Coordinates of C-alpha atoms in Angstrom, one line a residue:
X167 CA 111.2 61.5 145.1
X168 CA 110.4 58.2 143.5
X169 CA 113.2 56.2 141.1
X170 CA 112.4 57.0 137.7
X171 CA 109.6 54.5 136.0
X172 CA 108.8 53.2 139.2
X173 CA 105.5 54.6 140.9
X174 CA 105.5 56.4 144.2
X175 CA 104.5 54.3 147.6
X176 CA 101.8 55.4 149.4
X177 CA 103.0 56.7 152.9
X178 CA 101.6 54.8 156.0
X179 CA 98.9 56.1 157.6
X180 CA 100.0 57.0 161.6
X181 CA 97.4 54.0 162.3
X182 CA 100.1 51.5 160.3
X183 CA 103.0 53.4 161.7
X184 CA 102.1 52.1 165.3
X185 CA 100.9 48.8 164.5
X186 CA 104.3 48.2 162.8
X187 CA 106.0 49.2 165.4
X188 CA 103.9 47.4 167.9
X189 CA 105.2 44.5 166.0
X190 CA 109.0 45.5 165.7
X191 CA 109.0 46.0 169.4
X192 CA 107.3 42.4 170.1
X193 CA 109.6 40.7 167.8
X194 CA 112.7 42.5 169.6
X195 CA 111.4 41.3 172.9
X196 CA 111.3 37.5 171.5
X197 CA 115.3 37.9 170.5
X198 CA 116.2 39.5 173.4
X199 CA 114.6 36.1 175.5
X200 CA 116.3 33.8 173.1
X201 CA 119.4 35.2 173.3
X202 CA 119.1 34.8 177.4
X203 CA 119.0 31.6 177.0
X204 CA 122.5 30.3 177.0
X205 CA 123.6 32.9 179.4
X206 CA 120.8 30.8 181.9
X207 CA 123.4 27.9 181.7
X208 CA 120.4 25.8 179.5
X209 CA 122.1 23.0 178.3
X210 CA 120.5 22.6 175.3
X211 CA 120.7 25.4 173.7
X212 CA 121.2 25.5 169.9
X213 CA 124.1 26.3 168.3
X214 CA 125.3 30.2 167.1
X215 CA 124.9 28.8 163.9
X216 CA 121.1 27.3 164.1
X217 CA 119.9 30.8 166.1
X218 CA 117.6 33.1 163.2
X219 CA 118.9 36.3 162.6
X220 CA 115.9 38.7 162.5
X221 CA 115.9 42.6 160.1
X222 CA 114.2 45.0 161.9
X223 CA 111.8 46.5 159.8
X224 CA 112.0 49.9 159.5
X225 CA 109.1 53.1 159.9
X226 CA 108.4 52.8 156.1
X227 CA 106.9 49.5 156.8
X228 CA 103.8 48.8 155.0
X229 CA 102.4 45.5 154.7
X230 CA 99.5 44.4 152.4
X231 CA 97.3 43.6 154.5
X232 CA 97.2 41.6 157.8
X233 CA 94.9 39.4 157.0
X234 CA 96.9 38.6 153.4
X235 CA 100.3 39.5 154.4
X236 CA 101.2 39.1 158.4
X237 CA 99.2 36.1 159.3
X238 CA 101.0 33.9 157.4
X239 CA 104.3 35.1 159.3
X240 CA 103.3 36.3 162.7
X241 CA 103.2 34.4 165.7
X242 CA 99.4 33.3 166.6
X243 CA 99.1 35.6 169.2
X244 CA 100.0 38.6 167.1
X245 CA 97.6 37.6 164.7
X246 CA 94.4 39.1 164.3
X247 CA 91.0 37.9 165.7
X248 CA 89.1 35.7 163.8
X249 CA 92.3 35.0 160.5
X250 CA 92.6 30.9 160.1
X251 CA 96.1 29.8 160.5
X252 CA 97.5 29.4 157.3
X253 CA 99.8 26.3 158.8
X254 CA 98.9 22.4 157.9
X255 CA 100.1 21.0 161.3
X256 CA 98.4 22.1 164.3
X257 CA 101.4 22.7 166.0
X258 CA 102.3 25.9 167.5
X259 CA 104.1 28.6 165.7
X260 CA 107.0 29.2 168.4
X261 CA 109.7 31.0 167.5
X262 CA 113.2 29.8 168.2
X263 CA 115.9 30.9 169.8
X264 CA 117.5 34.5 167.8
X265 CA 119.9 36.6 168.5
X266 CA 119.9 40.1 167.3
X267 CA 122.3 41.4 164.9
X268 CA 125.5 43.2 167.4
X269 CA 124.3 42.6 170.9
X270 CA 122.4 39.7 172.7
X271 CA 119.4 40.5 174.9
X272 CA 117.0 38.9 177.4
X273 CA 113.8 37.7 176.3
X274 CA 111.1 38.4 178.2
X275 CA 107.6 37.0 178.7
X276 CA 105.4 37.2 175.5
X277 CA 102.2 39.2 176.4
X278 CA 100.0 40.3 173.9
X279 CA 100.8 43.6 172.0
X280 CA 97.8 44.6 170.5
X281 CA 94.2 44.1 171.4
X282 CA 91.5 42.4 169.4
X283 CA 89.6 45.9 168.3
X284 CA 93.2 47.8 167.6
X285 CA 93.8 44.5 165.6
X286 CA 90.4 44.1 163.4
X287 CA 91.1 48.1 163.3
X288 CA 94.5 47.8 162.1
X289 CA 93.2 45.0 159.2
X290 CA 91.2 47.8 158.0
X291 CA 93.2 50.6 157.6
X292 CA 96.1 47.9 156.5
X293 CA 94.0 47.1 153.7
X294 CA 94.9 48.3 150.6
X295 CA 92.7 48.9 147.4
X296 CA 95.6 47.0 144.8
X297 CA 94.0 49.2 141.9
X298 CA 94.1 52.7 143.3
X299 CA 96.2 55.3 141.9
X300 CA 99.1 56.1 143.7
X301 CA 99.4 59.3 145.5
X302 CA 101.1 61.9 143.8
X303 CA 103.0 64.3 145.4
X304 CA 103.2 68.1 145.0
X305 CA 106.8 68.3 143.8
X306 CA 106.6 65.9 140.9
X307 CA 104.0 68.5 139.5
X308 CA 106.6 71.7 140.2
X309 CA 109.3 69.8 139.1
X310 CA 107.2 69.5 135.9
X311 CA 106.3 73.0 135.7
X312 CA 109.9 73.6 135.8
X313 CA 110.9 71.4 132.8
X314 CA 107.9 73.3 131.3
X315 CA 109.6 76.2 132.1
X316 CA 113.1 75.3 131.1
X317 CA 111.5 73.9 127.9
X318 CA 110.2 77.2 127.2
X319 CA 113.2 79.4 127.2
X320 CA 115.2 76.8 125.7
X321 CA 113.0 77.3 122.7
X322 CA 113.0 81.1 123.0
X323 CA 116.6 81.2 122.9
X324 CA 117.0 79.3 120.4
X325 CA 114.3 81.5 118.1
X326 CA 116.6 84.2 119.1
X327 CA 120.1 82.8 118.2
X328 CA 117.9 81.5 114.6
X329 CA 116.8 85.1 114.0
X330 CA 120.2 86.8 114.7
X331 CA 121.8 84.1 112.7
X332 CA 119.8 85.0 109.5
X333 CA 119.8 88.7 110.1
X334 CA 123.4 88.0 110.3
X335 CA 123.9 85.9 106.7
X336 CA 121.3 88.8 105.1
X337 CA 123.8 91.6 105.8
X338 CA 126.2 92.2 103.9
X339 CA 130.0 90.5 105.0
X340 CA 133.5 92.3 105.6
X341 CA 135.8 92.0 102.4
X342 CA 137.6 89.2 102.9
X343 CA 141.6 88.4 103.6
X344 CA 144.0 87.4 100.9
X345 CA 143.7 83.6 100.8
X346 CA 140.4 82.9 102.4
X347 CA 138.0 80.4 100.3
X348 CA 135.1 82.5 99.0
X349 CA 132.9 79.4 98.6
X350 CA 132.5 79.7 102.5
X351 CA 131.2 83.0 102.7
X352 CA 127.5 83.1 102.4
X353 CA 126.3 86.3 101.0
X354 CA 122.3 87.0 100.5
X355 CA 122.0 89.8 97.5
X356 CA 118.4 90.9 96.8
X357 CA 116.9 90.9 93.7
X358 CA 116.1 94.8 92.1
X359 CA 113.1 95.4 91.3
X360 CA 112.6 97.7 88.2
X361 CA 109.3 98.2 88.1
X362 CA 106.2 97.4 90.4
X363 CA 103.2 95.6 88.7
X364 CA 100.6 97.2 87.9
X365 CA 96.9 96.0 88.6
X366 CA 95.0 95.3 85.4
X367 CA 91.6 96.9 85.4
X368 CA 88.8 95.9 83.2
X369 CA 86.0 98.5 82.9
X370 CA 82.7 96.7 82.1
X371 CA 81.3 96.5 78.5
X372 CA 79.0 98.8 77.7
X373 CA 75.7 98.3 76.0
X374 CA 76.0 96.7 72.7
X375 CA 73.2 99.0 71.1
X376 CA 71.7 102.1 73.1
X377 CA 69.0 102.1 70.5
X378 CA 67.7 98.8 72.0
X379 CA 66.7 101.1 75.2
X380 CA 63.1 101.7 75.0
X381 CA 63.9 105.1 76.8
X382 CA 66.2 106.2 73.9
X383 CA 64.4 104.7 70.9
X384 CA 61.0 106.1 72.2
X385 CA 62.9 109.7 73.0
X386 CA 64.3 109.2 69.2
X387 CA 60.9 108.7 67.7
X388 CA 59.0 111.8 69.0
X389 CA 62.0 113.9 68.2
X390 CA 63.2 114.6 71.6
X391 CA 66.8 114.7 70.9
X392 CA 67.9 115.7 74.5
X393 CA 66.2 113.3 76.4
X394 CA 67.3 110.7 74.0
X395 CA 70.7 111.6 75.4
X396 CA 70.2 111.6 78.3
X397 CA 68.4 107.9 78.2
X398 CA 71.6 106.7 76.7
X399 CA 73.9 107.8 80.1
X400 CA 74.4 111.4 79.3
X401 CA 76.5 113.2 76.5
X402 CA 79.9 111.2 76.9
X403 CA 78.1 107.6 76.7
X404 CA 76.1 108.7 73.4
X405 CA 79.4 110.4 72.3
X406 CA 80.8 106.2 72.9
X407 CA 77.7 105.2 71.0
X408 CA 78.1 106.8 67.9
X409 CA 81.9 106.2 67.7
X410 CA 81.9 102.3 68.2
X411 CA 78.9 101.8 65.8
X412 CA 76.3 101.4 68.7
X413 CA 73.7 103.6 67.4
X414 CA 72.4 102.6 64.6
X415 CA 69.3 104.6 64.9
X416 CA 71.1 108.1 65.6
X417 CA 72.0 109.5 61.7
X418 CA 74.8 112.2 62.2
X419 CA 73.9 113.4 58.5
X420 CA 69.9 114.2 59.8
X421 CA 69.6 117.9 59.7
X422 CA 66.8 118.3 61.9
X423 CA 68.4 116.6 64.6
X424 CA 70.7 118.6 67.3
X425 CA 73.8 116.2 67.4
X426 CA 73.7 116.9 63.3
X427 CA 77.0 117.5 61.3
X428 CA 77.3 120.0 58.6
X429 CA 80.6 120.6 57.3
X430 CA 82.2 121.1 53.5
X431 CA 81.8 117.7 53.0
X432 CA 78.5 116.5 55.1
X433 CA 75.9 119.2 53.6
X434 CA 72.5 119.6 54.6
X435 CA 69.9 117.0 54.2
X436 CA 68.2 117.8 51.8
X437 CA 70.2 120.1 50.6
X438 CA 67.8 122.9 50.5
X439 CA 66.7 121.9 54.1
X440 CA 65.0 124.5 56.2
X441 CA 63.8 124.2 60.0
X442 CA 59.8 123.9 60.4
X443 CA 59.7 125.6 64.4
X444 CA 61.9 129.0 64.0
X445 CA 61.6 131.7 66.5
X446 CA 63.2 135.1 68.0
X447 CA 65.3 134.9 70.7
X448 CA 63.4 136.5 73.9
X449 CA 65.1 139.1 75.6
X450 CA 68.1 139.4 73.4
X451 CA 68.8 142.4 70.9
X452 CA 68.4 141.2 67.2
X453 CA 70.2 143.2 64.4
X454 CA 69.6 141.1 61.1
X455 CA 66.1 140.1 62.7
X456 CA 67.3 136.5 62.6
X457 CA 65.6 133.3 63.8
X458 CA 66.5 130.7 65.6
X459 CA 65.4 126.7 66.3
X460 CA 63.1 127.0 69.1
X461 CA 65.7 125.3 71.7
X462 CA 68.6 127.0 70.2
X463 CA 66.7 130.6 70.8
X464 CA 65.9 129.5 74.8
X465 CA 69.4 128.8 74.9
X466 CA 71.0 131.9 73.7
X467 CA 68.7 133.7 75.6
X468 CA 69.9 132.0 78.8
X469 CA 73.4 132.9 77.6
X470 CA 72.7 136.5 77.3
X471 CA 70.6 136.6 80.4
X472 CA 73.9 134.8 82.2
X473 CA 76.2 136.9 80.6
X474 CA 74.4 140.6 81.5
X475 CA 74.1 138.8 85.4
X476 CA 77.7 138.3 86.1
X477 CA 78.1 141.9 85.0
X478 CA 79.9 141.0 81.3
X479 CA 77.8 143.0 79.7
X480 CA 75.3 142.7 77.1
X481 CA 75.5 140.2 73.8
X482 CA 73.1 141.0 70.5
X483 CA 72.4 138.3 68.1
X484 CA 74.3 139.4 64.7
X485 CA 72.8 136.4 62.4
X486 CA 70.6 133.6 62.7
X487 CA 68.9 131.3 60.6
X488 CA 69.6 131.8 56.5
X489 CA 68.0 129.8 54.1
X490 CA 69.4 128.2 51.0
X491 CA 68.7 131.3 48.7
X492 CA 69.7 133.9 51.5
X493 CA 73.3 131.8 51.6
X494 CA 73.7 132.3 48.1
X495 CA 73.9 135.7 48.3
X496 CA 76.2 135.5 51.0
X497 CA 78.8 133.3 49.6
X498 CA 78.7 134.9 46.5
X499 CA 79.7 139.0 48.4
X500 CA 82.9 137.1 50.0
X501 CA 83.2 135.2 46.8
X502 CA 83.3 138.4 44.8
X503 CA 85.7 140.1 47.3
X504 CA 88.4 137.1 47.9
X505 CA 87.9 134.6 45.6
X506 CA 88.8 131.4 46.1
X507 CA 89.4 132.0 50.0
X508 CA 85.8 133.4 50.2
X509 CA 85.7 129.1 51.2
X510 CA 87.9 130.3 54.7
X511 CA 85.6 132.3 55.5
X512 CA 81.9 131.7 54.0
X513 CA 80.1 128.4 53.4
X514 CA 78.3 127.5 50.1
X515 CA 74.4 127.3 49.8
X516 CA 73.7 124.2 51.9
X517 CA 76.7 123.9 53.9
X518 CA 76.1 126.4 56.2
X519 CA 75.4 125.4 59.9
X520 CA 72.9 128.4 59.5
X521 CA 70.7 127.0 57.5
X522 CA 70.2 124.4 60.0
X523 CA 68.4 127.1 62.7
X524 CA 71.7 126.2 64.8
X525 CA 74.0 128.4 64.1
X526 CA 74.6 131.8 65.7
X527 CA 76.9 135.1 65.3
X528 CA 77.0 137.3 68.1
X529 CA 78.7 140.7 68.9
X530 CA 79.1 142.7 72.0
X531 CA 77.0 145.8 72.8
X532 CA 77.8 148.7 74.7
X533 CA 75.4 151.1 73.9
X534 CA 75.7 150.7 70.2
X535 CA 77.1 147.0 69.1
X536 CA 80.7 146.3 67.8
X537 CA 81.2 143.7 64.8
X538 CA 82.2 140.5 64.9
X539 CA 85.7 140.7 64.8
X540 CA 86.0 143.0 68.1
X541 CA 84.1 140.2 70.2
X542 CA 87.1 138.1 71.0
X543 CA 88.7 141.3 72.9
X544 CA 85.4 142.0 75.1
X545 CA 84.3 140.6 78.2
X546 CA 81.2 139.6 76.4
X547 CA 83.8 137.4 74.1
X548 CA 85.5 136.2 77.3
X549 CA 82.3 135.2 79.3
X550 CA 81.1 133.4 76.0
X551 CA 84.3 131.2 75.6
X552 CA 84.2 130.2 79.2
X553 CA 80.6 129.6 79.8
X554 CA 78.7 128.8 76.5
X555 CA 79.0 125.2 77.1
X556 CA 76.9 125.4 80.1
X557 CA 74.1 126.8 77.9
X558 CA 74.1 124.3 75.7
X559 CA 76.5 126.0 73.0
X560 CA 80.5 125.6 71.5
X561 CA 82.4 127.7 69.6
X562 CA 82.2 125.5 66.7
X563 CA 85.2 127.1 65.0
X564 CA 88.8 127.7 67.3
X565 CA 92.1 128.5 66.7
X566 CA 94.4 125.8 65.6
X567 CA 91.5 123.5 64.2
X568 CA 91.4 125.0 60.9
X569 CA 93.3 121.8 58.9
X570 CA 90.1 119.8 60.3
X571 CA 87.3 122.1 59.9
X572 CA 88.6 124.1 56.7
X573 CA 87.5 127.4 58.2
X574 CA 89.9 130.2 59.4
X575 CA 88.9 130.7 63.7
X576 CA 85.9 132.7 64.2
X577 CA 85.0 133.1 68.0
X578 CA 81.7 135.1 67.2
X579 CA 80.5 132.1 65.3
X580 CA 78.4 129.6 68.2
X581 CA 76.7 125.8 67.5
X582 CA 74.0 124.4 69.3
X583 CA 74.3 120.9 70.9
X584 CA 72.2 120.4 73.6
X585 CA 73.6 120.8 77.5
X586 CA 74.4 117.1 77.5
X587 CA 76.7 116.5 74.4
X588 CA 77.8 120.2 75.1
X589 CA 79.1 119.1 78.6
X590 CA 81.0 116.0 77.3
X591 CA 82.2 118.2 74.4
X592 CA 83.8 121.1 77.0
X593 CA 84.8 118.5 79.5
X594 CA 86.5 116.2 76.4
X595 CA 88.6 119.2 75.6
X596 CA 87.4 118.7 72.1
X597 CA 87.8 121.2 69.7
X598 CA 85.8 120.4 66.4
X599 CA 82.9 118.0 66.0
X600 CA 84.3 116.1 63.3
X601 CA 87.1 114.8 65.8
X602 CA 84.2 114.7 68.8
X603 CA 82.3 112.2 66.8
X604 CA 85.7 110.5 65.1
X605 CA 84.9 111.9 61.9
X606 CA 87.2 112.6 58.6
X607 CA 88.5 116.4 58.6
X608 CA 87.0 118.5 56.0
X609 CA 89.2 120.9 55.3
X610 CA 87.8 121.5 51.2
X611 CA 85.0 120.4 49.3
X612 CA 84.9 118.0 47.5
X613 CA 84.4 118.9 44.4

C-alpha cells in the first residue's frame, strides 16, 4: 500500500528483476577484489578511509532506463551496446578499491555479466513511458468500497438515532422532579383541530335567458308547452327559469298555457276564459259528462288505465271543465249553504282551476261510485296520491298548505302540469304551486 498522496510504483517486470540483480552481483564481485587487495601485501593500497563504500540495491530496484539512467554510472563494460559514454576524458571508468559494508571479500576477475542482446533487451523493457498511469492495485479499489460501505451505515445510523430522537421530543415527557428547570424540557403539543375545511364548490351559471334557446322559443310559439320544457333542461331547470327572472317569454298568468296559475288572487285570463280543444276522457267513466283539455284527458286516462292495472281498482271522473256561468252557479249553492266559508271550499266565477280544462275531481268506483269525500280512504285515493305525478298530475290542494293556497285539503281535487314540471314538482317535495314557482300565498281575495 502506497503512502498517502504519493502514487503507487510500478512493480519490475521479472526481465528488470534479473538484470538488477545481474548488476548487484557484478558490483559485489568488484568489492570483494578490492578488498583483497591489501590482504595481497600490495603496498600501495589506499587508505580505509579513501576505499567507496557501496549500498546494495535491493529487488525493488528499478531504474529509468539504461540508456538514461545506468550508463552514466556503470562501468563500460556493463554498459549497453551501442550508449556513448557520457564521460569528457577518455579515460577508463575503473572502479577503485571498496570494501563492503561488515566483511571484506576477494575480488575477482571482471567478465562480462550480460550479453549484448539481454542488454539492448533489457533497455527495452527498462524503458519506461514517464506519462503512463500508474498501476493500480486491486486493494486500493476494496479498500474504497469499504469506506463506501462504512460511509453508508454511518449515515444510516445516524438517520436512525435522528428519527428516534424526534419521535422521542414528540411524545409526551415524565412529570418532572421538584427543582428541575422546566425551560429544559422540550415538549411538542399539537395543535386541535376543530373543524376540517370544507371544499368550496361552485356549480356553473346557468343560462342567463332560456327564452334565447331557439328550441324553447320555437316550442313556445306553436304552443307546445311540454316540449318547451323540456328544451329548457326538463321541469326543475324551467322551474330555475321562472324563479330567477330567466324567462321572460313564459307568462305564469296565461291561461291557456299548462304551467298556468290560478289562484284567489291570479284569476283567469281573461276572466271569462274558456279552452278552444276540450274533449272526453277515453276509457274512463264520466258522471257530470265533463270535459277535459285534450292533454289533460290522455292523462287521466293513463292514470285510470294505471290505476285498474296494479289492481287499485277503478277511478270515474266526478267534474271537469266548468265555464264561467256554470261556476256561478256553483259558488253561489256553497255560498248559500256556508256563507262566507263557501271561499274554503268553492272558487268564484273565474278563479276556478276548472275553468281552465285543467282541473279534475275524481271518486272511486266499486260497482256504483263513492263521493269525493270517501276517496282519501280507498286504494283508488292511495294509488292516486302516490302515482299521479308520473301521469302528469298533483294534488293541487294537501293538508297543511291551506294558509298558502286559502283552500281547506281536498285529495279528490287533481291539476294538470305536464310529466316534466310534474316530476320536479313530486321530486321537490313541493306542496302548492304558489311556493313551486316562489309565488305570494293567496290565502283570500283580494277584494
Amino acid at each position: 500500500m502506497t503512502e498517502p498522496g504519493r502514487l503507487a510504483t510500478p512493480r519490475a517486470a521479472p526481465e528488470t528483476r534479473r538484470a538488477a540483480r545481474a548488476m548487484r552481483e557484478e558490483a559485489e564481485r568488484r568489492a570483494r577484489a578490492a578488498g583483497a587487495a591489501p590482504a595481497a601485501g600490495a603496498a600501495d593500497a589506499a587508505p580505509a578511509d579513501d576505499l567507496l563504500a557501496f549500498e546494495l540495491p535491493s529487488d525493488d530496484f528499478v531504474p529509468g532506463s539504461i540508456a538514461a539512467g545506468a550508463p552514466s554510472t556503470l562501468p563500460l563494460e556493463l554498459r549497453p551496446t551501442g550508449a556513448a559514454p557520457e564521460r569528457s576524458d577518455s579515460t577508463p571508468h575503473h572502479v577503485p578499491d571498496a570494501r563492503v559494508r561488515g566483511r571484506r571479500r576477494a575480488v575477482r576477475s571482471p567478465r562480462p555479466v550480460v550479453s549484448e542482446r539481454r542488454a539492448a533487451r533489457a533497455d527495452g523493457l527498462l524503458d519506461v513511458d514517464q506519462g503512463a498511469q500508474p498501476v493500480r492495485h486491486a486493494r486500493p479499489r476494496r479498500l474504497t468500497k469499504r469506506l463506501i460501505m462504512v460511509a453508508g451505515l454511518a449515515t444510516g445510523a445516524a438517520l436512525l438515532l435522528g428519527s428516534a430522537a424526534m419521535t422521542a421530543m414528540m411524545l409526551p415527557s415524565e412529570p418532572q422532579a421538584a427543582g428541575t428547570d422546566a425551560a429544559l424540557t422540550m415538549k411538542a403539543e399539537l395543535p386541535e383541530v376543530e373543524q376540517l375545511p370544507v371544499p368550496q364548490v361552485e356549480e356553473s351559471p346557468p343560462a342567463a335567458d332560456i327564452c334565447a334557446l331557439p328550441d324553447v322559443a320555437a316550442a313556445v310559439q306553436r304552443g307546445d308547452d311540454e316540449a318547451a320544457i323540456v328544451a329548457a333542461g326538463g321541469g326543475e331547470a324551467f322551474r330555475a327559469a321562472v324563479v330567477e327572472g330567466r324567462a321572460p317569454c313564459v307568462d305564469l298568468g296565461d291561461s291557456a298555457r299548462v304551467w298556468t296559475v290560478i289562484d284567489k288572487i291570479r284569476p283567469a285570463n281573461p276572466i271569462d276564459y274558456r279552452p278552444s280543444a276540450l274533449v272526453l276522457p277515453d276509457g274512463v267513466r264520466n258522471i257530470e259528462g265533463g270535459a277535459l283539455r285534450s292533454d289533460a284527458a290522455s292523462a287521466l286516462a293513463s292514470l285510470v288505465t294505471a290505476a285498474r292495472n296494479a289492481g287499485a281498482g277503478e277511478i270515474a271522473l266526478e267534474s271537469g271543465f266548468r265555464s264561467y256561468q256554470t261556476q256561478q252557479q256553483t259558488y253561489g249553492r256553497h255560498f248559500a249553504e256556508r256563507g262566507d266559508r263557501a271561499d274554503q271550499v268553492s272558487a268564484r266565477p273565474g278563479y276556478s282551476e276548472h275553468q281552465l280544462g285543467l282541473g279534475a275531481d275524481i271518486v272511486a268506483c266499486a260497482g256504483s261510485c263513492g263521493t269525493l269525500d270517501q276517496l282519501a280512504a280507498t286504494p283508488q285515493g292511495r294509488f292516486v296520491a302516490e302515482h299521479a305525478w308520473e301521469h302528469g298530475w298533483i294534488v293541487r290542494y294537501t293538508d297543511g298548505a291551506t294558509p298558502v293556497t286559502g283552500y281547506l285539503p281536498e285529495p279528490w281535487h287533481l291539476r294538470y302540469i305536464g310529466p316534466e314540471l310534474a316530476k320536479a314538482y313530486h321530486d321537490g317535495g313541493w306542496t302548492s304551486l304558489e311556493e313551486f314557482f316562489a309565488l305570494d300565498p293567496a290565502p283570500d281575495y283580494l277584494g
